[in-house]
PDB file of C-alpha atoms in Angstrom:
ATOM      1  CA  MET A  28      17.282 -30.160  32.745  1.00 55.00           C
ATOM      2  CA  ASP A  29      13.769 -28.722  32.789  1.00 56.00           C
ATOM      3  CA  SER A  30      11.411 -29.786  35.501  1.00 57.00           C
ATOM      4  CA  PRO A  31       8.143 -31.547  34.557  1.00 50.00           C
ATOM      5  CA  GLU A  32       6.221 -28.333  35.281  1.00 51.00           C
ATOM      6  CA  GLN A  33       8.478 -26.353  32.943  1.00 52.00           C
ATOM      7  CA  LYS A  34       8.087 -28.935  30.170  1.00 49.00           C
ATOM      8  CA  ILE A  35       4.301 -28.796  30.512  1.00 47.00           C
ATOM      9  CA  THR A  36       4.386 -24.995  30.405  1.00 53.00           C
ATOM     10  CA  LYS A  37       6.516 -24.991  27.247  1.00 54.00           C
ATOM     11  CA  THR A  38       4.253 -27.551  25.580  1.00 51.00           C
ATOM     12  CA  VAL A  39       1.155 -25.465  26.373  1.00 43.00           C
ATOM     13  CA  SER A  40       2.888 -22.343  25.032  1.00 56.00           C
ATOM     14  CA  ARG A  41       3.776 -24.110  21.759  1.00 57.00           C
ATOM     15  CA  VAL A  42       0.216 -25.377  21.314  1.00 44.00           C
ATOM     16  CA  THR A  43      -1.203 -21.906  22.014  1.00 50.00           C
ATOM     17  CA  ALA A  44       1.208 -20.286  19.564  1.00 51.00           C
ATOM     18  CA  SER A  45       0.310 -22.891  16.946  1.00 48.00           C
ATOM     19  CA  LYS A  46      -3.416 -22.212  17.381  1.00 47.00           C
ATOM     20  CA  GLU A  47      -2.842 -18.456  17.140  1.00 48.00           C
ATOM     21  CA  SER A  48      -0.792 -18.853  13.973  1.00 47.00           C
ATOM     22  CA  MET A  49      -3.497 -21.015  12.409  1.00 46.00           C
ATOM     23  CA  ALA A  50      -6.129 -18.425  13.307  1.00 46.00           C
ATOM     24  CA  ASN A  51      -4.016 -15.627  11.859  1.00 47.00           C
ATOM     25  CA  SER A  52      -3.382 -17.649   8.709  1.00 48.00           C
ATOM     26  CA  ARG A  53      -7.119 -17.621   8.006  1.00 59.00           C
ATOM     27  CA  GLN A  54      -7.580 -13.944   8.814  1.00 74.00           C
ATOM     28  CA  VAL A  55      -9.500 -12.005   6.201  1.00 82.00           C
ATOM     29  CA  ILE A  56      -7.261  -9.530   4.385  1.00 87.00           C
ATOM     30  CA  GLY A  57      -8.866  -6.163   3.714  1.00 85.00           C
ATOM     31  CA  ILE A  58      -8.326  -4.564   0.301  1.00 89.00           C
ATOM     32  CA  ASN A  59      -9.217  -0.996  -0.593  1.00 87.00           C
ATOM     33  CA  PHE A  60      -9.673   0.102  -4.185  1.00 87.00           C
ATOM     34  CA  CYS A  61      -8.626   3.328  -5.859  1.00 84.00           C
ATOM     35  CA  GLY A  62     -10.511   2.914  -9.120  1.00 81.00           C
ATOM     36  CA  PRO A  63      -9.489  -0.547 -10.397  1.00 83.00           C
ATOM     37  CA  THR A  64      -6.233  -0.581  -8.384  1.00 88.00           C
ATOM     38  CA  PRO A  65      -6.195  -2.778  -5.241  1.00 90.00           C
ATOM     39  CA  LEU A  66      -4.390  -1.231  -2.259  1.00 92.00           C
ATOM     40  CA  MET A  67      -3.509  -2.580   1.185  1.00 91.00           C
ATOM     41  CA  TRP A  68      -2.884  -0.380   4.223  1.00 88.00           C
ATOM     42  CA  ARG A  69      -2.616  -2.569   7.344  1.00 87.00           C
ATOM     43  CA  ALA A  70       0.870  -3.804   8.278  1.00 86.00           C
ATOM     44  CA  ASP A  71      -0.505  -7.172   9.417  1.00 86.00           C
ATOM     45  CA  ASP A  72      -2.142  -7.676   6.025  1.00 89.00           C
ATOM     46  CA  LEU A  73       1.097  -6.823   4.234  1.00 90.00           C
ATOM     47  CA  LYS A  74       2.895  -9.458   6.289  1.00 89.00           C
ATOM     48  CA  SER A  75       0.171 -12.036   5.614  1.00 89.00           C
ATOM     49  CA  VAL A  76       0.224 -11.613   1.827  1.00 91.00           C
ATOM     50  CA  ARG A  77       4.038 -11.738   1.799  1.00 91.00           C
ATOM     51  CA  GLU A  78       3.840 -15.125   3.476  1.00 90.00           C
ATOM     52  CA  LEU A  79       1.433 -16.189   0.709  1.00 90.00           C
ATOM     53  CA  GLY A  80       3.951 -15.204  -1.961  1.00 91.00           C
ATOM     54  CA  ILE A  81       2.212 -11.961  -2.958  1.00 93.00           C
ATOM     55  CA  ILE A  82       4.815  -9.228  -3.482  1.00 93.00           C
ATOM     56  CA  GLY A  83       3.025  -6.050  -4.607  1.00 92.00           C
ATOM     57  CA  ASN A  84       4.699  -2.667  -4.721  1.00 92.00           C
ATOM     58  CA  LEU A  85       4.912  -0.022  -1.983  1.00 91.00           C
ATOM     59  CA  VAL A  86       3.740   3.322  -3.360  1.00 90.00           C
ATOM     60  CA  GLY A  87       3.218   5.518  -0.265  1.00 88.00           C
ATOM     61  CA  SER A  88       5.512   8.189   1.149  1.00 84.00           C
ATOM     62  CA  LEU A  89       7.030   7.986   4.608  1.00 82.00           C
ATOM     63  CA  ALA A  90       5.731  10.451   7.183  1.00 75.00           C
ATOM     64  CA  ARG A  91       9.246  11.462   8.277  1.00 77.00           C
ATOM     65  CA  GLN A  92      10.664  11.620   4.731  1.00 79.00           C
ATOM     66  CA  PRO A  93       7.811  12.676   2.439  1.00 76.00           C
ATOM     67  CA  ARG A  94       9.960  14.365  -0.233  1.00 79.00           C
ATOM     68  CA  GLN A  95      12.019  11.363  -1.318  1.00 80.00           C
ATOM     69  CA  ASN A  96      11.111   8.377  -3.456  1.00 78.00           C
ATOM     70  CA  THR A  97      13.912   5.912  -2.783  1.00 81.00           C
ATOM     71  CA  ARG A  98      12.237   4.414   0.295  1.00 84.00           C
ATOM     72  CA  LEU A  99       8.495   4.059   0.143  1.00 88.00           C
ATOM     73  CA  GLY A 100       5.858   2.897   2.585  1.00 87.00           C
ATOM     74  CA  ARG A 101       2.206   1.945   2.707  1.00 88.00           C
ATOM     75  CA  PRO A 102      -0.092   1.481   0.899  1.00 91.00           C
ATOM     76  CA  LEU A 103       0.947  -1.657  -0.942  1.00 93.00           C
ATOM     77  CA  GLU A 104      -0.294  -1.636  -4.522  1.00 94.00           C
ATOM     78  CA  LEU A 105      -1.211  -5.075  -5.806  1.00 94.00           C
ATOM     79  CA  LEU A 106      -1.392  -6.298  -9.342  1.00 92.00           C
ATOM     80  CA  PRO A 107      -4.997  -6.992 -10.384  1.00 90.00           C
ATOM     81  CA  GLU A 108      -4.030 -10.662 -10.671  1.00 91.00           C
ATOM     82  CA  GLU A 109      -2.641 -10.693  -7.124  1.00 93.00           C
ATOM     83  CA  GLY A 110      -5.835  -9.213  -5.690  1.00 90.00           C
ATOM     84  CA  ARG A 111      -8.044 -11.594  -7.640  1.00 90.00           C
ATOM     85  CA  LEU A 112      -5.955 -14.606  -6.612  1.00 91.00           C
ATOM     86  CA  LEU A 113      -6.375 -13.654  -2.946  1.00 91.00           C
ATOM     87  CA  ALA A 114     -10.114 -13.341  -3.482  1.00 87.00           C
ATOM     88  CA  ASP A 115     -10.299 -16.759  -5.172  1.00 87.00           C
ATOM     89  CA  MET A 116      -8.390 -18.246  -2.225  1.00 87.00           C
ATOM     90  CA  GLY A 117     -11.013 -16.829   0.126  1.00 84.00           C
ATOM     91  CA  ARG A 118      -8.419 -14.737   1.937  1.00 86.00           C
ATOM     92  CA  ALA A 119      -9.361 -11.211   0.789  1.00 86.00           C
ATOM     93  CA  ALA A 120     -12.431  -9.011   1.025  1.00 83.00           C
ATOM     94  CA  VAL A 121     -13.146  -5.577  -0.397  1.00 84.00           C
ATOM     95  CA  ILE A 122     -13.485  -2.834   2.202  1.00 79.00           C
ATOM     96  CA  PRO A 123     -16.378  -0.565   1.169  1.00 73.00           C
ATOM     97  CA  ASP A 124     -15.539   3.091   0.612  1.00 67.00           C
ATOM     98  CA  SER A 125     -16.611   5.456   3.372  1.00 57.00           C
ATOM     99  CA  THR A 126     -18.878   8.280   2.259  1.00 53.00           C
ATOM    100  CA  ASN A 127     -19.385  11.746   3.661  1.00 50.00           C
ATOM    101  CA  GLU A 128     -22.741  10.628   5.079  1.00 57.00           C
ATOM    102  CA  ASP A 129     -20.996   8.165   7.387  1.00 61.00           C
ATOM    103  CA  PRO A 130     -21.345   9.430  11.027  1.00 72.00           C
ATOM    104  CA  GLU A 131     -17.756   8.421  11.780  1.00 69.00           C
ATOM    105  CA  VAL A 132     -16.505  10.457   8.826  1.00 69.00           C
ATOM    106  CA  GLU A 133     -18.548  13.474   9.913  1.00 79.00           C
ATOM    107  CA  HIS A 134     -17.218  13.117  13.456  1.00 81.00           C
ATOM    108  CA  TYR A 135     -13.657  12.943  12.109  1.00 79.00           C
ATOM    109  CA  HIS A 136     -14.074  16.111  10.027  1.00 83.00           C
ATOM    110  CA  ALA A 137     -15.653  17.908  13.004  1.00 87.00           C
ATOM    111  CA  GLY A 138     -12.649  16.929  15.114  1.00 87.00           C
ATOM    112  CA  LEU A 139     -10.297  18.276  12.448  1.00 87.00           C
ATOM    113  CA  GLU A 140     -12.163  21.601  12.403  1.00 89.00           C
ATOM    114  CA  ASN A 141     -12.015  21.909  16.202  1.00 91.00           C
ATOM    115  CA  SER A 142      -8.312  21.085  16.151  1.00 90.00           C
ATOM    116  CA  PHE A 143      -7.751  23.747  13.485  1.00 90.00           C
ATOM    117  CA  GLN A 144      -9.515  26.409  15.577  1.00 90.00           C
ATOM    118  CA  GLU A 145      -7.556  25.455  18.712  1.00 91.00           C
ATOM    119  CA  GLN A 146      -4.230  25.458  16.904  1.00 91.00           C
ATOM    120  CA  GLY A 147      -5.041  28.829  15.330  1.00 89.00           C
ATOM    121  CA  ALA A 148      -5.805  30.323  18.760  1.00 89.00           C
ATOM    122  CA  LEU A 149      -2.584  28.906  20.212  1.00 90.00           C
ATOM    123  CA  ALA A 150      -0.562  30.236  17.283  1.00 88.00           C
ATOM    124  CA  LEU A 151      -2.064  33.709  17.773  1.00 87.00           C
ATOM    125  CA  GLU A 152      -1.244  33.657  21.487  1.00 88.00           C
ATOM    126  CA  ASP A 153       2.309  32.601  20.667  1.00 88.00           C
ATOM    127  CA  ARG A 154       2.684  35.515  18.217  1.00 85.00           C
ATOM    128  CA  LYS A 155       1.350  37.928  20.853  1.00 84.00           C
ATOM    129  CA  ALA A 156       3.761  36.588  23.472  1.00 86.00           C
ATOM    130  CA  THR A 157       6.664  36.981  21.057  1.00 84.00           C
ATOM    131  CA  LEU A 158       5.599  40.569  20.235  1.00 79.00           C
ATOM    132  CA  MET A 159       5.283  41.451  23.931  1.00 81.00           C
ATOM    133  CA  ARG A 160       8.743  40.067  24.632  1.00 82.00           C
ATOM    134  CA  VAL A 161      10.319  42.069  21.812  1.00 76.00           C
ATOM    135  CA  MET A 162       8.557  45.303  22.802  1.00 76.00           C
ATOM    136  CA  THR A 163       9.532  44.792  26.449  1.00 77.00           C
ATOM    137  CA  GLU A 164      13.186  44.394  25.487  1.00 77.00           C
ATOM    138  CA  LYS A 165      13.043  47.620  23.470  1.00 73.00           C
ATOM    139  CA  HIS A 166      11.397  49.422  26.411  1.00 71.00           C
ATOM    140  CA  ASN A 167      14.147  48.258  28.749  1.00 74.00           C
ATOM    141  CA  GLU A 168      16.726  49.680  26.383  1.00 71.00           C
ATOM    142  CA  ASN A 169      14.878  53.088  26.253  1.00 71.00           C
ATOM    143  CA  PRO A 170      13.081  53.547  29.608  1.00 65.00           C
ATOM    144  CA  GLY A 171      12.203  57.205  28.911  1.00 62.00           C
ATOM    145  CA  CYS A 172       9.315  56.581  26.478  1.00 61.00           C
ATOM    146  CA  GLN A 173       6.952  54.472  28.619  1.00 59.00           C
ATOM    147  CA  GLU A 174       3.642  55.926  27.362  1.00 58.00           C
ATOM    148  CA  ASP A 175       4.592  55.836  23.683  1.00 61.00           C
ATOM    149  CA  SER A 176       5.817  52.274  24.099  1.00 64.00           C
ATOM    150  CA  ASP A 177       2.554  51.101  25.732  1.00 67.00           C
ATOM    151  CA  GLY A 178       0.490  52.675  22.961  1.00 71.00           C
ATOM    152  CA  ALA A 179       2.649  51.084  20.294  1.00 72.00           C
ATOM    153  CA  VAL A 180       2.255  47.689  21.958  1.00 72.00           C
ATOM    154  CA  ARG A 181      -1.546  48.016  22.043  1.00 76.00           C
ATOM    155  CA  ASP A 182      -1.659  49.081  18.407  1.00 79.00           C
ATOM    156  CA  ARG A 183       0.570  46.220  17.328  1.00 79.00           C
ATOM    157  CA  LEU A 184      -1.483  43.677  19.277  1.00 79.00           C
ATOM    158  CA  GLU A 185      -4.740  44.936  17.773  1.00 81.00           C
ATOM    159  CA  ALA A 186      -3.290  44.861  14.266  1.00 83.00           C
ATOM    160  CA  LEU A 187      -1.990  41.355  14.859  1.00 80.00           C
ATOM    161  CA  ALA A 188      -5.396  40.124  16.066  1.00 80.00           C
ATOM    162  CA  ARG A 189      -7.127  41.651  13.015  1.00 82.00           C
ATOM    163  CA  GLY A 190      -4.694  40.453  10.368  1.00 83.00           C
ATOM    164  CA  PHE A 191      -3.543  37.117  11.768  1.00 84.00           C
ATOM    165  CA  SER A 192      -4.332  34.106   9.589  1.00 85.00           C
ATOM    166  CA  PHE A 193      -3.406  30.529  10.480  1.00 86.00           C
ATOM    167  CA  PRO A 194      -2.996  28.466   7.256  1.00 87.00           C
ATOM    168  CA  ARG A 195      -4.497  24.984   7.131  1.00 85.00           C
ATOM    169  CA  THR A 196      -1.287  23.648   5.641  1.00 83.00           C
ATOM    170  CA  ALA A 197       0.448  24.419   8.948  1.00 85.00           C
ATOM    171  CA  MET A 198      -2.036  22.419  11.011  1.00 87.00           C
ATOM    172  CA  ALA A 199      -0.673  19.366  12.816  1.00 85.00           C
ATOM    173  CA  VAL A 200      -2.741  16.259  12.110  1.00 80.00           C
ATOM    174  CA  GLN A 201      -2.580  12.985  13.986  1.00 72.00           C
ATOM    175  CA  LEU A 202      -2.172  10.080  11.557  1.00 65.00           C
ATOM    176  CA  CYS A 203      -3.853   6.778  12.392  1.00 60.00           C
ATOM    177  CA  THR A 204      -1.301   4.057  11.659  1.00 53.00           C
ATOM    178  CA  ALA A 205      -3.315   1.066  12.925  1.00 50.00           C
ATOM    179  CA  ARG A 206      -6.823  -0.197  12.417  1.00 48.00           C
ATOM    180  CA  ALA A 207      -8.866  -2.947  13.932  1.00 48.00           C
ATOM    181  CA  GLY A 208      -8.371  -6.322  12.286  1.00 48.00           C
ATOM    182  CA  LEU A 209     -11.001  -7.985  10.142  1.00 49.00           C
ATOM    183  CA  SER A 210     -12.688 -11.036  11.555  1.00 49.00           C
ATOM    184  CA  HIS A 211     -13.337 -14.122   9.493  1.00 48.00           C
ATOM    185  CA  CYS A 212     -16.857 -14.636  10.822  1.00 55.00           C
ATOM    186  CA  PRO A 213     -19.665 -14.988   8.230  1.00 57.00           C
ATOM    187  CA  GLU A 214     -21.329 -11.716   9.286  1.00 55.00           C
ATOM    188  CA  VAL A 215     -18.205  -9.708   8.532  1.00 55.00           C
ATOM    189  CA  ARG A 216     -17.717 -11.541   5.251  1.00 55.00           C
ATOM    190  CA  ARG A 217     -21.245 -10.627   4.185  1.00 57.00           C
ATOM    191  CA  PHE A 218     -20.695  -7.008   5.220  1.00 54.00           C
ATOM    192  CA  LEU A 219     -17.484  -6.819   3.209  1.00 56.00           C
ATOM    193  CA  ALA A 220     -18.954  -8.651   0.223  1.00 54.00           C
ATOM    194  CA  ALA A 221     -18.707  -6.197  -2.644  1.00 53.00           C
ATOM    195  CA  ASP A 222     -18.337  -6.369  -6.391  1.00 59.00           C
ATOM    196  CA  TRP A 223     -14.722  -6.917  -7.368  1.00 64.00           C
ATOM    197  CA  PRO A 224     -14.040  -3.752  -9.434  1.00 65.00           C
ATOM    198  CA  ILE A 225     -11.537  -5.356 -11.793  1.00 67.00           C
ATOM    199  CA  PRO A 226     -12.518  -5.790 -15.461  1.00 68.00           C
ATOM    200  CA  ARG A 227     -12.681  -9.342 -16.769  1.00 76.00           C
ATOM    201  CA  ASP A 228     -12.022  -9.117 -20.477  1.00 82.00           C
ATOM    202  CA  GLU A 229     -10.151 -11.703 -22.528  1.00 85.00           C
ATOM    203  CA  ARG A 230      -6.707 -10.231 -21.856  1.00 87.00           C
ATOM    204  CA  SER A 231      -7.222  -9.895 -18.098  1.00 88.00           C
ATOM    205  CA  GLU A 232      -8.475 -13.498 -17.958  1.00 89.00           C
ATOM    206  CA  THR A 233      -5.357 -14.696 -19.775  1.00 91.00           C
ATOM    207  CA  ARG A 234      -3.080 -12.728 -17.450  1.00 92.00           C
ATOM    208  CA  PHE A 235      -4.830 -14.076 -14.371  1.00 92.00           C
ATOM    209  CA  ARG A 236      -4.683 -17.715 -15.478  1.00 92.00           C
ATOM    210  CA  VAL A 237      -0.978 -17.410 -16.261  1.00 94.00           C
ATOM    211  CA  PHE A 238      -0.348 -15.673 -12.931  1.00 95.00           C
ATOM    212  CA  ARG A 239      -2.298 -18.323 -10.999  1.00 93.00           C
ATOM    213  CA  ASP A 240      -0.561 -21.201 -12.766  1.00 93.00           C
ATOM    214  CA  LEU A 241       2.925 -19.838 -12.078  1.00 94.00           C
ATOM    215  CA  ARG A 242       2.069 -19.138  -8.437  1.00 94.00           C
ATOM    216  CA  ARG A 243       0.843 -22.720  -8.039  1.00 93.00           C
ATOM    217  CA  GLN A 244       4.223 -23.872  -9.295  1.00 93.00           C
ATOM    218  CA  GLY A 245       5.925 -21.887  -6.523  1.00 93.00           C
ATOM    219  CA  PHE A 246       7.221 -18.942  -8.523  1.00 96.00           C
ATOM    220  CA  TYR A 247       7.064 -15.329  -7.314  1.00 96.00           C
ATOM    221  CA  LEU A 248       5.802 -12.700  -9.734  1.00 95.00           C
ATOM    222  CA  THR A 249       6.029  -8.938 -10.025  1.00 95.00           C
ATOM    223  CA  SER A 250       5.160  -6.455 -12.744  1.00 93.00           C
ATOM    224  CA  ALA A 251       7.427  -6.408 -15.808  1.00 92.00           C
ATOM    225  CA  GLY A 252       6.414  -3.073 -17.285  1.00 88.00           C
ATOM    226  CA  LYS A 253      10.001  -1.831 -17.428  1.00 88.00           C
ATOM    227  CA  PHE A 254      10.954  -4.872 -19.536  1.00 90.00           C
ATOM    228  CA  GLY A 255       8.020  -4.655 -21.926  1.00 87.00           C
ATOM    229  CA  GLY A 256       6.284  -7.742 -20.536  1.00 92.00           C
ATOM    230  CA  ASP A 257       3.458  -8.628 -18.199  1.00 94.00           C
ATOM    231  CA  PHE A 258       5.281 -10.337 -15.294  1.00 96.00           C
ATOM    232  CA  LEU A 259       8.760 -10.979 -13.992  1.00 95.00           C
ATOM    233  CA  VAL A 260       9.133 -14.521 -12.651  1.00 96.00           C
ATOM    234  CA  TYR A 261      11.436 -15.262  -9.706  1.00 96.00           C
ATOM    235  CA  PRO A 262      12.427 -18.694  -8.355  1.00 94.00           C
ATOM    236  CA  GLY A 263      12.051 -17.356  -4.806  1.00 93.00           C
ATOM    237  CA  ASP A 264      11.525 -14.146  -2.876  1.00 92.00           C
ATOM    238  CA  PRO A 265      12.583 -11.154  -5.047  1.00 93.00           C
ATOM    239  CA  LEU A 266      14.630  -9.834  -2.125  1.00 90.00           C
ATOM    240  CA  ARG A 267      16.937 -12.859  -2.499  1.00 92.00           C
ATOM    241  CA  PHE A 268      16.789 -13.832  -6.178  1.00 94.00           C
ATOM    242  CA  HIS A 269      16.979 -12.247  -9.615  1.00 93.00           C
ATOM    243  CA  ALA A 270      14.184 -12.840 -12.111  1.00 94.00           C
ATOM    244  CA  TYR A 271      14.616 -15.773 -14.493  1.00 94.00           C
ATOM    245  CA  PHE A 272      11.800 -15.089 -16.958  1.00 95.00           C
ATOM    246  CA  ILE A 273       9.919 -12.251 -18.632  1.00 95.00           C
ATOM    247  CA  VAL A 274       6.317 -13.315 -19.202  1.00 95.00           C
ATOM    248  CA  VAL A 275       4.316 -12.023 -22.152  1.00 94.00           C
ATOM    249  CA  CYS A 276       0.657 -13.090 -22.053  1.00 93.00           C
ATOM    250  CA  ILE A 277      -1.162 -13.602 -25.346  1.00 91.00           C
ATOM    251  CA  SER A 278      -4.248 -15.598 -26.270  1.00 87.00           C
ATOM    252  CA  MET A 279      -3.990 -18.755 -28.363  1.00 84.00           C
ATOM    253  CA  ASP A 280      -5.630 -17.191 -31.427  1.00 84.00           C
ATOM    254  CA  GLU A 281      -3.773 -13.861 -31.237  1.00 84.00           C
ATOM    255  CA  SER A 282      -1.129 -13.076 -33.844  1.00 85.00           C
ATOM    256  CA  MET A 283       2.089 -11.333 -32.842  1.00 86.00           C
ATOM    257  CA  PRO A 284       4.175  -9.325 -35.360  1.00 88.00           C
ATOM    258  CA  LEU A 285       7.586 -10.790 -36.083  1.00 88.00           C
ATOM    259  CA  CYS A 286       9.311  -7.514 -35.212  1.00 90.00           C
ATOM    260  CA  ASP A 287       7.736  -7.623 -31.728  1.00 88.00           C
ATOM    261  CA  VAL A 288       8.929 -11.208 -31.251  1.00 88.00           C
ATOM    262  CA  LEU A 289      12.472 -10.230 -32.245  1.00 87.00           C
ATOM    263  CA  ALA A 290      12.419  -7.127 -30.029  1.00 89.00           C
ATOM    264  CA  ILE A 291      11.277  -8.918 -26.874  1.00 89.00           C
ATOM    265  CA  ALA A 292      13.683 -11.828 -27.504  1.00 89.00           C
ATOM    266  CA  ARG A 293      16.608  -9.434 -27.994  1.00 89.00           C
ATOM    267  CA  LEU A 294      15.629  -7.497 -24.855  1.00 89.00           C
ATOM    268  CA  GLY A 295      15.474 -10.716 -22.820  1.00 90.00           C
ATOM    269  CA  SER A 296      18.932 -11.684 -24.059  1.00 88.00           C
ATOM    270  CA  ASN A 297      20.371  -8.273 -23.120  1.00 90.00           C
ATOM    271  CA  VAL A 298      19.040  -8.481 -19.549  1.00 91.00           C
ATOM    272  CA  LYS A 299      19.964 -12.200 -19.262  1.00 91.00           C
ATOM    273  CA  LYS A 300      16.407 -13.467 -18.911  1.00 92.00           C
ATOM    274  CA  THR A 301      14.343 -15.948 -20.880  1.00 93.00           C
ATOM    275  CA  VAL A 302      11.164 -14.658 -22.511  1.00 94.00           C
ATOM    276  CA  LEU A 303       8.046 -16.787 -22.034  1.00 94.00           C
ATOM    277  CA  LEU A 304       5.079 -16.466 -24.362  1.00 93.00           C
ATOM    278  CA  CYS A 305       2.163 -17.709 -22.259  1.00 93.00           C
ATOM    279  CA  SER A 306      -1.247 -18.573 -23.675  1.00 91.00           C
ATOM    280  CA  SER A 307      -4.471 -19.941 -22.274  1.00 84.00           C
ATOM    281  CA  GLY A 308      -7.235 -20.450 -24.803  1.00 65.00           C
ATOM    282  CA  GLY A 309     -10.835 -21.552 -24.367  1.00 55.00           C
ATOM    283  CA  SER A 310     -13.792 -19.969 -22.615  1.00 49.00           C
ATOM    284  CA  GLN A 311     -13.435 -17.674 -19.632  1.00 46.00           C
ATOM    285  CA  GLU A 312     -15.439 -20.050 -17.433  1.00 50.00           C
ATOM    286  CA  ASP A 313     -12.990 -22.914 -17.990  1.00 49.00           C
ATOM    287  CA  ASP A 314     -10.671 -22.587 -14.987  1.00 56.00           C
ATOM    288  CA  GLY A 315      -9.057 -25.987 -15.383  1.00 57.00           C
ATOM    289  CA  GLU A 316      -7.450 -25.506 -18.789  1.00 70.00           C
ATOM    290  CA  GLU A 317      -3.732 -25.832 -19.266  1.00 84.00           C
ATOM    291  CA  VAL A 318      -1.419 -22.874 -19.757  1.00 90.00           C
ATOM    292  CA  VAL A 319       0.957 -23.245 -22.701  1.00 91.00           C
ATOM    293  CA  TYR A 320       4.474 -21.807 -22.403  1.00 92.00           C
ATOM    294  CA  THR A 321       6.824 -21.017 -25.305  1.00 91.00           C
ATOM    295  CA  SER A 322      10.355 -19.825 -24.485  1.00 90.00           C
ATOM    296  CA  LEU A 323      12.266 -17.377 -26.673  1.00 87.00           C
ATOM    297  CA  GLN A 324      15.994 -16.824 -26.563  1.00 79.00           C
ATOM    298  CA  TRP A 325      18.138 -14.708 -28.900  1.00 77.00           C
ATOM    299  CA  SER A 326      20.970 -16.690 -30.446  1.00 73.00           C
ATOM    300  CA  GLY A 327      22.283 -14.224 -33.050  1.00 64.00           C
ATOM    301  CA  MET A 328      21.888 -13.313 -36.718  1.00 58.00           C
ATOM    302  CA  VAL A 329      22.556 -15.857 -39.467  1.00 54.00           C
TER     303      VAL A 329
END
């Protein structure tokens, strides 16, 4: 049995943890852009969007295993629809690109140059120490040629100092794996307010409305490029479930060749998934319109 003091302590701890979780749930998620592609770098942000049902795709190499592509790391590449949905929810902000005129960037490059010079000097001293050790061992084996050995050592050291070159590819660089979090205060929001660099044409609007509607229904979505569609739809987290549907987004007034309909339906049957033709007509400003779904399933030739 817990004492009254212990019960009070546990209650206070639960309330504090609850307040911290609520604060973290409203934390602004920072998104960097490489052209029109949204990327996320911070581990806390990756965890936050996963809890919101945003999957993305890891595209970065691991520092300890850079030459393999079976296990990838940060950054997390988001679909344009995932990034825009986060922005519409008020949970994401664009991090402005740093330029070379930024004092912090200049300071960083100056530090890299100083580190390169120091590492080059240390590498040269290490080569000289290795040369001295080798020449000393040879002198100990032939003690009769002291003067010739000393002259050879001096000549070798001078030649090494003149011809030594430390390549930049061999320089050790400290990687920053953590950054300061983004506050949700209005000042920071205004500072991070930037134009969302994702095109908004008719097709992108249709894709986004379909993506948003399916997410509101609780489905998880990833890219379906390898299946010839727009999205793969999962009933739960993709780590635990297989995809049920292949989504193909088309506008209401767009015609689709019969051969394409047969091809995507046959493909869906072969991979045991149902193909969904998803349409959302009307103007781009109408956010409340209904998304129409048409399912396709191959049943065989008559």
